[in-house]
Coordinates of C-alpha atoms in Angstrom, one line a residue:
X1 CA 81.8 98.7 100.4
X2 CA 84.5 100.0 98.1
X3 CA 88.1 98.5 97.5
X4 CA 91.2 100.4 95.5
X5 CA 94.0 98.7 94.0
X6 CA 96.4 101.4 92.3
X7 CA 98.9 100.0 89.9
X8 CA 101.8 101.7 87.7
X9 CA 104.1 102.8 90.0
X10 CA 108.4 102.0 88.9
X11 CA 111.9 103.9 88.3
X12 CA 111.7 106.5 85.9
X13 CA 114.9 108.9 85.3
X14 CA 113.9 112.5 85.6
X15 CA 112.2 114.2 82.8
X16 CA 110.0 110.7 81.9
X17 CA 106.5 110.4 82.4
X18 CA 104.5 107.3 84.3
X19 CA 100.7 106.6 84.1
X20 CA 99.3 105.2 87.9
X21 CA 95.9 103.6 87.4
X22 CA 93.4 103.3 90.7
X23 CA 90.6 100.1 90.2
X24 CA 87.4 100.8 92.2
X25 CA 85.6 97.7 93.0
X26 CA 82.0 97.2 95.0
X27 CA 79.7 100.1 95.3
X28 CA 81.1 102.7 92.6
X29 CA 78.4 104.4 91.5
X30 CA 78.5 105.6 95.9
X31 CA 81.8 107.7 94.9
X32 CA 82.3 111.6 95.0
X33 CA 85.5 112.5 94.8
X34 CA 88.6 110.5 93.7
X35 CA 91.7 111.7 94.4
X36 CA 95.6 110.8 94.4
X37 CA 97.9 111.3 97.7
X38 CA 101.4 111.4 98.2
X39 CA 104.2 110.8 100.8
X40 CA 107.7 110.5 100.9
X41 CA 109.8 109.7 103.5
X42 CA 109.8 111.6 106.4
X43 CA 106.5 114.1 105.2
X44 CA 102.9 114.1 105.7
X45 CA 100.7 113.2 102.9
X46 CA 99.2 115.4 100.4
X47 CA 97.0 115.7 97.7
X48 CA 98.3 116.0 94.2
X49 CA 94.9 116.1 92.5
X50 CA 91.5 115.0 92.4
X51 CA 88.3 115.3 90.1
X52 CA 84.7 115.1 90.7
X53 CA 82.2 112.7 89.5
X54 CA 81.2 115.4 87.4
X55 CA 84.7 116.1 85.8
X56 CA 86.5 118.9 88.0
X57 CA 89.7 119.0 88.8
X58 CA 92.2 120.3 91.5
X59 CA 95.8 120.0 91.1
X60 CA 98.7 120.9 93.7
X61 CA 100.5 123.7 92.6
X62 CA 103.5 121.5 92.3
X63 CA 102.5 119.4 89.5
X64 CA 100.3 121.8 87.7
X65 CA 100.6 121.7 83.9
X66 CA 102.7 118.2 84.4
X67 CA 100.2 115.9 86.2
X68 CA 96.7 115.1 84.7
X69 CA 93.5 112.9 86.3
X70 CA 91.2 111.6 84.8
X71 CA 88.1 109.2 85.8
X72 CA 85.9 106.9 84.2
X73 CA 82.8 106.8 86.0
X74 CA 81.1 103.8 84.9
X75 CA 84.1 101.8 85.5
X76 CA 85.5 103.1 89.2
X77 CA 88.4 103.9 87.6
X78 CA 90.9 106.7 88.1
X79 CA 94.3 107.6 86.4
X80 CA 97.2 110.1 86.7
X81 CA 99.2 110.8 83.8
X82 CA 102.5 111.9 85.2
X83 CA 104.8 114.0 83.0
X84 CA 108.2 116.1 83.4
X85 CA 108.9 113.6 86.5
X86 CA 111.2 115.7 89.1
X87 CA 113.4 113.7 91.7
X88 CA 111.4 115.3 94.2
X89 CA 108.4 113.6 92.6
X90 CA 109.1 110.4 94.2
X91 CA 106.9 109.1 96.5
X92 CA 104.5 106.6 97.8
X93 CA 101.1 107.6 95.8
X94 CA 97.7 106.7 97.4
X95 CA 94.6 106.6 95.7
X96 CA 91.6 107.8 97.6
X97 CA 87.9 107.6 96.7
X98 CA 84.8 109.6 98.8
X99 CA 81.7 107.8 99.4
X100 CA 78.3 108.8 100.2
X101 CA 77.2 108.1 103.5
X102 CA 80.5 105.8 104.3
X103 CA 83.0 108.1 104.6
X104 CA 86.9 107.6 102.6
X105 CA 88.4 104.5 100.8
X106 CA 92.2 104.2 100.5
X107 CA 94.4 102.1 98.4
X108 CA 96.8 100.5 99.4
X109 CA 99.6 102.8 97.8
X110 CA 102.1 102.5 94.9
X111 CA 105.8 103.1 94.9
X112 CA 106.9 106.0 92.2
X113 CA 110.7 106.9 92.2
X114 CA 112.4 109.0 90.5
X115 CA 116.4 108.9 89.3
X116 CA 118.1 112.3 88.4

């Protein structure tokens, strides 16, 4: 019903700022929630933030005041400005999308890593 291809992921040194995009194709005007996941190595995933269709956000304490999402509705599409990059920032980053009566979408995932 609904596909997601993220894009943006690369090297950045610490201190540098990345933007990942997420594409929403098929049935978007079905999604809730969008969202953006993480995992290293080693960890379980977790969120780093997500917004409603109606604008609201939740961050993870960890990148509050450096991470930002942001959605356009209309298009499926979801974005995280990342700013002040940390070393322990690096990580495979997930975008995920909730949909009425269907349940969760997942993106394939792409690679951030950061240098110090």
């Amino acid at each position: 019903q609904v596909q997601l291809v993220e894009s943006g992921g690369g090297l950045v040194q610490a201190g540098g700022s990345l933007r990942l995009s997420c594409a929403a194709s098929g049935n978007i005007f079905s999604i809730n929630i969008m969202g953006w996941y993480r995992q290293a190595p080693g960890k379980p995933r977790e969120l780093v933030a997500d917004i409603t269709s109606g604008g609201r956000t939740n961050y993870a304490d960890s990148v509050k005041g450096r991470f930002t999402i942001s959605r356009d509705n209309a298009k499926g599409t979801v974005f995280l400005q990342m700013n002040r990059l940390k070393p322990e920032d690096t990580a495979d980053y997930y975008c995920k999308a909730q949909i009425a009566l269907f349940g969760d979408a997942w993106g394939k995932g792409t690679l951030v890593t950061v240098s110090s």
